[in-house]
Amino acid sequence: MSYNPDTGLFYLMAAEFCHIFTRRDEEWEAGRAYYGGASKSIPGQPEGRYLRAISLSTGEREWEIHVGDTGWAANFSGVASTAGGLVFFGDNAGAFVAARARDGEVLWSRHLNARHRASPMTYMLEGKQFVAIASGTNIVTFALSPGVLE
């Protein structure tokens, strides 16, 4: 999750899905997986993962971007927002994406062909800003140029 004081928006990845959970009598045993039950989707119920921007002053959803379907093996990306007005996140298809913080317009996307396993981060090095994300078994870094993504 991330907050941008310039927009007053709180950005988060949301998963919308409804499942039926059932309990199963099962003895716990050291060294073995223990779930104690199972779950299944409800037919006809909409499901999806979204990047959402929530106004902290009203609690209302300002905008959202559908980033893919739900599923246990799906995206675990977080969100990073910058003072330059960008929001970075990973989508379920394996792309690393930059959107405009005020309205959610997608400005840039780069397919990395891997699942994202962490939140993006930005850092400065020798006067240049970079953005990085853990994607698959790699840490992928991009340099940000002033004005390029505006």
PDB file of N, CA and C in Angstrom, residues 56-150:
ATOM      1  N   LEU A  56      -8.663   9.499   1.117  1.00  0.00           N
ATOM      2  CA  LEU A  56      -8.666   9.433   2.575  1.00  0.00           C
ATOM      3  C   LEU A  56      -9.647  10.427   3.183  1.00  0.00           C
ATOM      4  N   SER A  57      -9.996  11.482   2.458  1.00  0.00           N
ATOM      5  CA  SER A  57     -10.933  12.457   3.020  1.00  0.00           C
ATOM      6  C   SER A  57     -12.385  11.995   2.922  1.00  0.00           C
ATOM      7  N   THR A  58     -12.729  11.186   1.906  1.00  0.00           N
ATOM      8  CA  THR A  58     -14.118  10.746   1.738  1.00  0.00           C
ATOM      9  C   THR A  58     -14.309   9.245   1.935  1.00  0.00           C
ATOM     10  N   GLY A  59     -13.221   8.472   1.797  1.00  0.00           N
ATOM     11  CA  GLY A  59     -13.331   7.018   1.851  1.00  0.00           C
ATOM     12  C   GLY A  59     -13.838   6.411   0.555  1.00  0.00           C
ATOM     13  N   GLU A  60     -14.060   7.237  -0.439  1.00  0.00           N
ATOM     14  CA  GLU A  60     -14.590   6.758  -1.725  1.00  0.00           C
ATOM     15  C   GLU A  60     -13.467   6.251  -2.632  1.00  0.00           C
ATOM     16  N   ARG A  61     -13.817   5.307  -3.491  1.00  0.00           N
ATOM     17  CA  ARG A  61     -12.901   4.826  -4.510  1.00  0.00           C
ATOM     18  C   ARG A  61     -12.862   5.875  -5.618  1.00  0.00           C
ATOM     19  N   GLU A  62     -11.680   6.409  -5.892  1.00  0.00           N
ATOM     20  CA  GLU A  62     -11.527   7.432  -6.933  1.00  0.00           C
ATOM     21  C   GLU A  62     -11.342   6.805  -8.309  1.00  0.00           C
ATOM     22  N   TRP A  63     -10.567   5.757  -8.381  1.00  0.00           N
ATOM     23  CA  TRP A  63     -10.368   5.034  -9.631  1.00  0.00           C
ATOM     24  C   TRP A  63      -9.801   3.650  -9.324  1.00  0.00           C
ATOM     25  N   GLU A  64      -9.854   2.777 -10.327  1.00  0.00           N
ATOM     26  CA  GLU A  64      -9.265   1.451 -10.186  1.00  0.00           C
ATOM     27  C   GLU A  64      -8.799   0.944 -11.535  1.00  0.00           C
ATOM     28  N   ILE A  65      -7.829   0.054 -11.504  1.00  0.00           N
ATOM     29  CA  ILE A  65      -7.310  -0.606 -12.704  1.00  0.00           C
ATOM     30  C   ILE A  65      -7.406  -2.106 -12.469  1.00  0.00           C
ATOM     31  N   HIS A  66      -8.082  -2.813 -13.359  1.00  0.00           N
ATOM     32  CA  HIS A  66      -8.156  -4.266 -13.270  1.00  0.00           C
ATOM     33  C   HIS A  66      -6.788  -4.820 -13.660  1.00  0.00           C
ATOM     34  N   VAL A  67      -6.148  -5.594 -12.773  1.00  0.00           N
ATOM     35  CA  VAL A  67      -4.805  -6.106 -13.044  1.00  0.00           C
ATOM     36  C   VAL A  67      -4.788  -7.601 -13.317  1.00  0.00           C
ATOM     37  N   GLY A  68      -5.946  -8.248 -13.312  1.00  0.00           N
ATOM     38  CA  GLY A  68      -6.003  -9.666 -13.628  1.00  0.00           C
ATOM     39  C   GLY A  68      -7.018 -10.402 -12.792  1.00  0.00           C
ATOM     40  N   ASP A  69      -7.061 -11.701 -13.012  1.00  0.00           N
ATOM     41  CA  ASP A  69      -7.981 -12.558 -12.281  1.00  0.00           C
ATOM     42  C   ASP A  69      -7.398 -12.924 -10.927  1.00  0.00           C
ATOM     43  N   THR A  70      -8.216 -13.517 -10.091  1.00  0.00           N
ATOM     44  CA  THR A  70      -7.760 -13.973  -8.786  1.00  0.00           C
ATOM     45  C   THR A  70      -7.172 -15.362  -8.932  1.00  0.00           C
ATOM     46  N   GLY A  71      -6.649 -15.863  -7.883  1.00  0.00           N
ATOM     47  CA  GLY A  71      -6.063 -17.200  -7.872  1.00  0.00           C
ATOM     48  C   GLY A  71      -4.915 -17.228  -6.892  1.00  0.00           C
ATOM     49  N   TRP A  72      -4.659 -18.360  -6.322  1.00  0.00           N
ATOM     50  CA  TRP A  72      -3.627 -18.460  -5.296  1.00  0.00           C
ATOM     51  C   TRP A  72      -2.238 -18.258  -5.868  1.00  0.00           C
ATOM     52  N   ALA A  73      -2.019 -18.563  -7.135  1.00  0.00           N
ATOM     53  CA  ALA A  73      -0.687 -18.415  -7.735  1.00  0.00           C
ATOM     54  C   ALA A  73      -0.547 -17.080  -8.456  1.00  0.00           C
ATOM     55  N   ALA A  74      -1.421 -16.163  -8.181  1.00  0.00           N
ATOM     56  CA  ALA A  74      -1.423 -14.894  -8.915  1.00  0.00           C
ATOM     57  C   ALA A  74      -0.414 -13.912  -8.332  1.00  0.00           C
ATOM     58  N   ASN A  75      -0.571 -12.694  -8.695  1.00  0.00           N
ATOM     59  CA  ASN A  75       0.299 -11.573  -8.389  1.00  0.00           C
ATOM     60  C   ASN A  75       0.362 -11.239  -6.893  1.00  0.00           C
ATOM     61  N   PHE A  76       1.569 -11.004  -6.397  1.00  0.00           N
ATOM     62  CA  PHE A  76       1.750 -10.551  -5.026  1.00  0.00           C
ATOM     63  C   PHE A  76       2.434  -9.195  -4.990  1.00  0.00           C
ATOM     64  N   SER A  77       2.266  -8.421  -6.045  1.00  0.00           N
ATOM     65  CA  SER A  77       2.880  -7.093  -6.107  1.00  0.00           C
ATOM     66  C   SER A  77       2.204  -6.143  -5.133  1.00  0.00           C
ATOM     67  N   GLY A  78       2.993  -5.244  -4.616  1.00  0.00           N
ATOM     68  CA  GLY A  78       2.466  -4.134  -3.841  1.00  0.00           C
ATOM     69  C   GLY A  78       2.437  -2.900  -4.716  1.00  0.00           C
ATOM     70  N   VAL A  79       2.451  -1.735  -4.077  1.00  0.00           N
ATOM     71  CA  VAL A  79       2.299  -0.468  -4.777  1.00  0.00           C
ATOM     72  C   VAL A  79       3.328   0.523  -4.243  1.00  0.00           C
ATOM     73  N   ALA A  80       3.853   1.360  -5.131  1.00  0.00           N
ATOM     74  CA  ALA A  80       4.704   2.486  -4.716  1.00  0.00           C
ATOM     75  C   ALA A  80       4.214   3.732  -5.447  1.00  0.00           C
ATOM     76  N   SER A  81       4.040   4.818  -4.713  1.00  0.00           N
ATOM     77  CA  SER A  81       3.683   6.097  -5.346  1.00  0.00           C
ATOM     78  C   SER A  81       4.835   7.066  -5.139  1.00  0.00           C
ATOM     79  N   THR A  82       5.004   7.986  -6.085  1.00  0.00           N
ATOM     80  CA  THR A  82       6.134   8.906  -6.040  1.00  0.00           C
ATOM     81  C   THR A  82       5.656  10.352  -5.959  1.00  0.00           C
ATOM     82  N   ALA A  83       6.557  11.215  -5.516  1.00  0.00           N
ATOM     83  CA  ALA A  83       6.272  12.649  -5.479  1.00  0.00           C
ATOM     84  C   ALA A  83       6.119  13.207  -6.889  1.00  0.00           C
ATOM     85  N   GLY A  84       6.612  12.481  -7.883  1.00  0.00           N
ATOM     86  CA  GLY A  84       6.465  12.893  -9.279  1.00  0.00           C
ATOM     87  C   GLY A  84       5.109  12.547  -9.869  1.00  0.00           C
ATOM     88  N   GLY A  85       4.187  12.027  -9.054  1.00  0.00           N
ATOM     89  CA  GLY A  85       2.829  11.761  -9.522  1.00  0.00           C
ATOM     90  C   GLY A  85       2.630  10.431 -10.215  1.00  0.00           C
ATOM     91  N   LEU A  86       3.460   9.438  -9.902  1.00  0.00           N
ATOM     92  CA  LEU A  86       3.337   8.118 -10.511  1.00  0.00           C
ATOM     93  C   LEU A  86       3.007   7.069  -9.461  1.00  0.00           C
ATOM     94  N   VAL A  87       2.330   6.015  -9.901  1.00  0.00           N
ATOM     95  CA  VAL A  87       2.070   4.836  -9.082  1.00  0.00           C
ATOM     96  C   VAL A  87       2.619   3.649  -9.854  1.00  0.00           C
ATOM     97  N   PHE A  88       3.486   2.871  -9.231  1.00  0.00           N
ATOM     98  CA  PHE A  88       4.082   1.688  -9.847  1.00  0.00           C
ATOM     99  C   PHE A  88       3.501   0.438  -9.204  1.00  0.00           C
ATOM    100  N   PHE A  89       3.269  -0.586 -10.043  1.00  0.00           N
ATOM    101  CA  PHE A  89       2.726  -1.857  -9.558  1.00  0.00           C
ATOM    102  C   PHE A  89       2.974  -2.934 -10.601  1.00  0.00           C
ATOM    103  N   GLY A  90       2.834  -4.189 -10.188  1.00  0.00           N
ATOM    104  CA  GLY A  90       2.926  -5.314 -11.108  1.00  0.00           C
ATOM    105  C   GLY A  90       1.541  -5.887 -11.353  1.00  0.00           C
ATOM    106  N   ASP A  91       1.254  -6.249 -12.614  1.00  0.00           N
ATOM    107  CA  ASP A  91      -0.049  -6.860 -12.890  1.00  0.00           C
ATOM    108  C   ASP A  91       0.071  -8.374 -12.948  1.00  0.00           C
ATOM    109  N   ASN A  92      -1.061  -9.062 -13.070  1.00  0.00           N
ATOM    110  CA  ASN A  92      -1.064 -10.523 -13.038  1.00  0.00           C
ATOM    111  C   ASN A  92      -0.455 -11.158 -14.283  1.00  0.00           C
ATOM    112  N   ALA A  93      -0.348 -10.410 -15.377  1.00  0.00           N
ATOM    113  CA  ALA A  93       0.210 -10.964 -16.603  1.00  0.00           C
ATOM    114  C   ALA A  93       1.734 -10.909 -16.616  1.00  0.00           C
ATOM    115  N   GLY A  94       2.336 -10.290 -15.579  1.00  0.00           N
ATOM    116  CA  GLY A  94       3.785 -10.209 -15.507  1.00  0.00           C
ATOM    117  C   GLY A  94       4.355  -8.877 -15.946  1.00  0.00           C
ATOM    118  N   ALA A  95       3.505  -7.884 -16.168  1.00  0.00           N
ATOM    119  CA  ALA A  95       3.992  -6.560 -16.571  1.00  0.00           C
ATOM    120  C   ALA A  95       4.244  -5.692 -15.344  1.00  0.00           C
ATOM    121  N   PHE A  96       5.236  -4.825 -15.446  1.00  0.00           N
ATOM    122  CA  PHE A  96       5.518  -3.790 -14.457  1.00  0.00           C
ATOM    123  C   PHE A  96       4.954  -2.505 -15.050  1.00  0.00           C
ATOM    124  N   VAL A  97       4.119  -1.796 -14.280  1.00  0.00           N
ATOM    125  CA  VAL A  97       3.292  -0.730 -14.842  1.00  0.00           C
ATOM    126  C   VAL A  97       3.470   0.567 -14.052  1.00  0.00           C
ATOM    127  N   ALA A  98       3.419   1.696 -14.770  1.00  0.00           N
ATOM    128  CA  ALA A  98       3.378   3.028 -14.155  1.00  0.00           C
ATOM    129  C   ALA A  98       2.072   3.691 -14.583  1.00  0.00           C
ATOM    130  N   ALA A  99       1.332   4.197 -13.600  1.00  0.00           N
ATOM    131  CA  ALA A  99       0.081   4.904 -13.876  1.00  0.00           C
ATOM    132  C   ALA A  99       0.168   6.309 -13.271  1.00  0.00           C
ATOM    133  N   ARG A 100      -0.613   7.227 -13.821  1.00  0.00           N
ATOM    134  CA  ARG A 100      -0.672   8.572 -13.255  1.00  0.00           C
ATOM    135  C   ARG A 100      -1.437   8.504 -11.943  1.00  0.00           C
ATOM    136  N   ALA A 101      -0.872   9.069 -10.893  1.00  0.00           N
ATOM    137  CA  ALA A 101      -1.428   8.947  -9.542  1.00  0.00           C
ATOM    138  C   ALA A 101      -2.788   9.619  -9.398  1.00  0.00           C
ATOM    139  N   ARG A 102      -3.054  10.689 -10.091  1.00  0.00           N
ATOM    140  CA  ARG A 102      -4.305  11.424  -9.871  1.00  0.00           C
ATOM    141  C   ARG A 102      -5.520  10.782 -10.541  1.00  0.00           C
ATOM    142  N   ASP A 103      -5.300  10.055 -11.683  1.00  0.00           N
ATOM    143  CA  ASP A 103      -6.464   9.519 -12.385  1.00  0.00           C
ATOM    144  C   ASP A 103      -6.331   8.062 -12.836  1.00  0.00           C
ATOM    145  N   GLY A 104      -5.178   7.428 -12.592  1.00  0.00           N
ATOM    146  CA  GLY A 104      -5.011   6.017 -12.928  1.00  0.00           C
ATOM    147  C   GLY A 104      -4.717   5.728 -14.386  1.00  0.00           C
ATOM    148  N   GLU A 105      -4.467   6.766 -15.181  1.00  0.00           N
ATOM    149  CA  GLU A 105      -4.147   6.516 -16.587  1.00  0.00           C
ATOM    150  C   GLU A 105      -2.818   5.777 -16.670  1.00  0.00           C
ATOM    151  N   VAL A 106      -2.819   4.628 -17.369  1.00  0.00           N
ATOM    152  CA  VAL A 106      -1.583   3.855 -17.536  1.00  0.00           C
ATOM    153  C   VAL A 106      -0.690   4.602 -18.517  1.00  0.00           C
ATOM    154  N   LEU A 107       0.541   4.910 -18.062  1.00  0.00           N
ATOM    155  CA  LEU A 107       1.477   5.686 -18.864  1.00  0.00           C
ATOM    156  C   LEU A 107       2.591   4.839 -19.467  1.00  0.00           C
ATOM    157  N   TRP A 108       2.897   3.721 -18.804  1.00  0.00           N
ATOM    158  CA  TRP A 108       4.031   2.904 -19.237  1.00  0.00           C
ATOM    159  C   TRP A 108       3.842   1.499 -18.706  1.00  0.00           C
ATOM    160  N   SER A 109       4.284   0.515 -19.491  1.00  0.00           N
ATOM    161  CA  SER A 109       4.192  -0.880 -19.073  1.00  0.00           C
ATOM    162  C   SER A 109       5.334  -1.650 -19.724  1.00  0.00           C
ATOM    163  N   ARG A 110       5.943  -2.519 -18.941  1.00  0.00           N
ATOM    164  CA  ARG A 110       7.024  -3.356 -19.470  1.00  0.00           C
ATOM    165  C   ARG A 110       6.788  -4.787 -18.999  1.00  0.00           C
ATOM    166  N   HIS A 111       6.628  -5.705 -19.963  1.00  0.00           N
ATOM    167  CA  HIS A 111       6.371  -7.096 -19.603  1.00  0.00           C
ATOM    168  C   HIS A 111       7.675  -7.746 -19.156  1.00  0.00           C
ATOM    169  N   LEU A 112       7.667  -8.320 -17.950  1.00  0.00           N
ATOM    170  CA  LEU A 112       8.859  -8.951 -17.379  1.00  0.00           C
ATOM    171  C   LEU A 112       8.783 -10.470 -17.396  1.00  0.00           C
ATOM    172  N   ASN A 113       7.636 -11.017 -17.820  1.00  0.00           N
ATOM    173  CA  ASN A 113       7.472 -12.459 -17.971  1.00  0.00           C
ATOM    174  C   ASN A 113       7.754 -13.233 -16.687  1.00  0.00           C
ATOM    175  N   ALA A 114       7.319 -12.666 -15.559  1.00  0.00           N
ATOM    176  CA  ALA A 114       7.498 -13.349 -14.271  1.00  0.00           C
ATOM    177  C   ALA A 114       6.462 -12.815 -13.293  1.00  0.00           C
ATOM    178  N   ARG A 115       6.212 -13.573 -12.243  1.00  0.00           N
ATOM    179  CA  ARG A 115       5.303 -13.120 -11.192  1.00  0.00           C
ATOM    180  C   ARG A 115       6.052 -12.170 -10.258  1.00  0.00           C
ATOM    181  N   HIS A 116       5.350 -11.148  -9.834  1.00  0.00           N
ATOM    182  CA  HIS A 116       5.934 -10.161  -8.928  1.00  0.00           C
ATOM    183  C   HIS A 116       5.767 -10.652  -7.497  1.00  0.00           C
ATOM    184  N   ARG A 117       6.803 -10.521  -6.699  1.00  0.00           N
ATOM    185  CA  ARG A 117       6.808 -11.073  -5.347  1.00  0.00           C
ATOM    186  C   ARG A 117       7.047 -10.037  -4.268  1.00  0.00           C
ATOM    187  N   ALA A 118       6.986  -8.749  -4.625  1.00  0.00           N
ATOM    188  CA  ALA A 118       7.266  -7.707  -3.635  1.00  0.00           C
ATOM    189  C   ALA A 118       6.686  -6.386  -4.116  1.00  0.00           C
ATOM    190  N   SER A 119       6.744  -5.402  -3.249  1.00  0.00           N
ATOM    191  CA  SER A 119       6.337  -4.049  -3.629  1.00  0.00           C
ATOM    192  C   SER A 119       7.463  -3.368  -4.389  1.00  0.00           C
ATOM    193  N   PRO A 120       7.114  -2.521  -5.354  1.00  0.00           N
ATOM    194  CA  PRO A 120       8.155  -1.726  -6.007  1.00  0.00           C
ATOM    195  C   PRO A 120       8.777  -0.761  -5.004  1.00  0.00           C
ATOM    196  N   MET A 121       9.956  -0.274  -5.326  1.00  0.00           N
ATOM    197  CA  MET A 121      10.620   0.724  -4.486  1.00  0.00           C
ATOM    198  C   MET A 121      11.357   1.699  -5.392  1.00  0.00           C
ATOM    199  N   THR A 122      11.565   2.907  -4.902  1.00  0.00           N
ATOM    200  CA  THR A 122      12.377   3.865  -5.640  1.00  0.00           C
ATOM    201  C   THR A 122      13.563   4.264  -4.775  1.00  0.00           C
ATOM    202  N   TYR A 123      14.622   4.681  -5.450  1.00  0.00           N
ATOM    203  CA  TYR A 123      15.815   5.151  -4.752  1.00  0.00           C
ATOM    204  C   TYR A 123      16.573   6.116  -5.655  1.00  0.00           C
ATOM    205  N   MET A 124      17.441   6.894  -5.039  1.00  0.00           N
ATOM    206  CA  MET A 124      18.277   7.854  -5.765  1.00  0.00           C
ATOM    207  C   MET A 124      19.721   7.356  -5.729  1.00  0.00           C
ATOM    208  N   LEU A 125      20.425   7.546  -6.854  1.00  0.00           N
ATOM    209  CA  LEU A 125      21.835   7.216  -6.939  1.00  0.00           C
ATOM    210  C   LEU A 125      22.487   8.224  -7.864  1.00  0.00           C
ATOM    211  N   GLU A 126      23.439   8.961  -7.333  1.00  0.00           N
ATOM    212  CA  GLU A 126      24.166   9.970  -8.092  1.00  0.00           C
ATOM    213  C   GLU A 126      23.227  10.934  -8.816  1.00  0.00           C
ATOM    214  N   GLY A 127      22.187  11.369  -8.099  1.00  0.00           N
ATOM    215  CA  GLY A 127      21.265  12.362  -8.631  1.00  0.00           C
ATOM    216  C   GLY A 127      20.202  11.837  -9.579  1.00  0.00           C
ATOM    217  N   LYS A 128      20.154  10.539  -9.803  1.00  0.00           N
ATOM    218  CA  LYS A 128      19.141   9.943 -10.683  1.00  0.00           C
ATOM    219  C   LYS A 128      18.201   9.081  -9.851  1.00  0.00           C
ATOM    220  N   GLN A 129      16.914   9.088 -10.231  1.00  0.00           N
ATOM    221  CA  GLN A 129      15.940   8.259  -9.533  1.00  0.00           C
ATOM    222  C   GLN A 129      15.727   6.962 -10.302  1.00  0.00           C
ATOM    223  N   PHE A 130      15.608   5.873  -9.548  1.00  0.00           N
ATOM    224  CA  PHE A 130      15.377   4.552 -10.116  1.00  0.00           C
ATOM    225  C   PHE A 130      14.157   3.931  -9.445  1.00  0.00           C
ATOM    226  N   VAL A 131      13.519   2.986 -10.137  1.00  0.00           N
ATOM    227  CA  VAL A 131      12.428   2.200  -9.572  1.00  0.00           C
ATOM    228  C   VAL A 131      12.782   0.736  -9.795  1.00  0.00           C
ATOM    229  N   ALA A 132      12.527  -0.103  -8.782  1.00  0.00           N
ATOM    230  CA  ALA A 132      12.892  -1.518  -8.859  1.00  0.00           C
ATOM    231  C   ALA A 132      11.762  -2.370  -8.315  1.00  0.00           C
ATOM    232  N   ILE A 133      11.717  -3.635  -8.783  1.00  0.00           N
ATOM    233  CA  ILE A 133      10.745  -4.598  -8.279  1.00  0.00           C
ATOM    234  C   ILE A 133      11.352  -5.997  -8.335  1.00  0.00           C
ATOM    235  N   ALA A 134      11.003  -6.830  -7.350  1.00  0.00           N
ATOM    236  CA  ALA A 134      11.377  -8.237  -7.381  1.00  0.00           C
ATOM    237  C   ALA A 134      10.375  -8.946  -8.279  1.00  0.00           C
ATOM    238  N   SER A 135      10.880  -9.540  -9.336  1.00  0.00           N
ATOM    239  CA  SER A 135      10.026 -10.192 -10.324  1.00  0.00           C
ATOM    240  C   SER A 135      10.622 -11.560 -10.623  1.00  0.00           C
ATOM    241  N   GLY A 136       9.901 -12.599 -10.249  1.00  0.00           N
ATOM    242  CA  GLY A 136      10.451 -13.944 -10.385  1.00  0.00           C
ATOM    243  C   GLY A 136      11.665 -14.076  -9.496  1.00  0.00           C
ATOM    244  N   THR A 137      12.790 -14.509 -10.063  1.00  0.00           N
ATOM    245  CA  THR A 137      14.026 -14.638  -9.295  1.00  0.00           C
ATOM    246  C   THR A 137      14.952 -13.444  -9.502  1.00  0.00           C
ATOM    247  N   ASN A 138      14.451 -12.373 -10.099  1.00  0.00           N
ATOM    248  CA  ASN A 138      15.271 -11.213 -10.433  1.00  0.00           C
ATOM    249  C   ASN A 138      14.825  -9.960  -9.691  1.00  0.00           C
ATOM    250  N   ILE A 139      15.742  -9.025  -9.540  1.00  0.00           N
ATOM    251  CA  ILE A 139      15.419  -7.664  -9.145  1.00  0.00           C
ATOM    252  C   ILE A 139      15.615  -6.840 -10.405  1.00  0.00           C
ATOM    253  N   VAL A 140      14.547  -6.217 -10.892  1.00  0.00           N
ATOM    254  CA  VAL A 140      14.588  -5.453 -12.134  1.00  0.00           C
ATOM    255  C   VAL A 140      14.514  -3.972 -11.789  1.00  0.00           C
ATOM    256  N   THR A 141      15.418  -3.177 -12.372  1.00  0.00           N
ATOM    257  CA  THR A 141      15.521  -1.758 -12.062  1.00  0.00           C
ATOM    258  C   THR A 141      15.428  -0.933 -13.341  1.00  0.00           C
ATOM    259  N   PHE A 142      14.695   0.191 -13.256  1.00  0.00           N
ATOM    260  CA  PHE A 142      14.571   1.135 -14.365  1.00  0.00           C
ATOM    261  C   PHE A 142      14.964   2.519 -13.882  1.00  0.00           C
ATOM    262  N   ALA A 143      15.652   3.276 -14.731  1.00  0.00           N
ATOM    263  CA  ALA A 143      15.960   4.675 -14.422  1.00  0.00           C
ATOM    264  C   ALA A 143      14.770   5.530 -14.838  1.00  0.00           C
ATOM    265  N   LEU A 144      14.439   6.526 -14.019  1.00  0.00           N
ATOM    266  CA  LEU A 144      13.363   7.444 -14.335  1.00  0.00           C
ATOM    267  C   LEU A 144      13.958   8.732 -14.883  1.00  0.00           C
ATOM    268  N   SER A 145      13.413   9.201 -15.977  1.00  0.00           N
ATOM    269  CA  SER A 145      13.866  10.462 -16.576  1.00  0.00           C
ATOM    270  C   SER A 145      12.794  11.511 -16.378  1.00  0.00           C
ATOM    271  N   PRO A 146      13.146  12.711 -15.918  1.00  0.00           N
ATOM    272  CA  PRO A 146      12.139  13.775 -15.718  1.00  0.00           C
ATOM    273  C   PRO A 146      11.382  14.053 -17.011  1.00  0.00           C
ATOM    274  N   GLY A 147      10.051  14.086 -16.899  1.00  0.00           N
ATOM    275  CA  GLY A 147       9.208  14.424 -18.029  1.00  0.00           C
ATOM    276  C   GLY A 147       8.859  13.301 -18.963  1.00  0.00           C
ATOM    277  N   VAL A 148       9.535  12.161 -18.870  1.00  0.00           N
ATOM    278  CA  VAL A 148       9.295  11.077 -19.825  1.00  0.00           C
ATOM    279  C   VAL A 148       7.925  10.450 -19.632  1.00  0.00           C
ATOM    280  N   LEU A 149       7.479  10.271 -18.409  1.00  0.00           N
ATOM    281  CA  LEU A 149       6.210   9.606 -18.151  1.00  0.00           C
ATOM    282  C   LEU A 149       5.078  10.575 -17.862  1.00  0.00           C
ATOM    283  N   GLU A 150       5.261  11.857 -18.086  1.00  0.00           N
ATOM    284  CA  GLU A 150       4.207  12.817 -17.752  1.00  0.00           C
ATOM    285  C   GLU A 150       3.111  12.801 -18.795  1.00  0.00           C
TER     286      GLU A 150
END
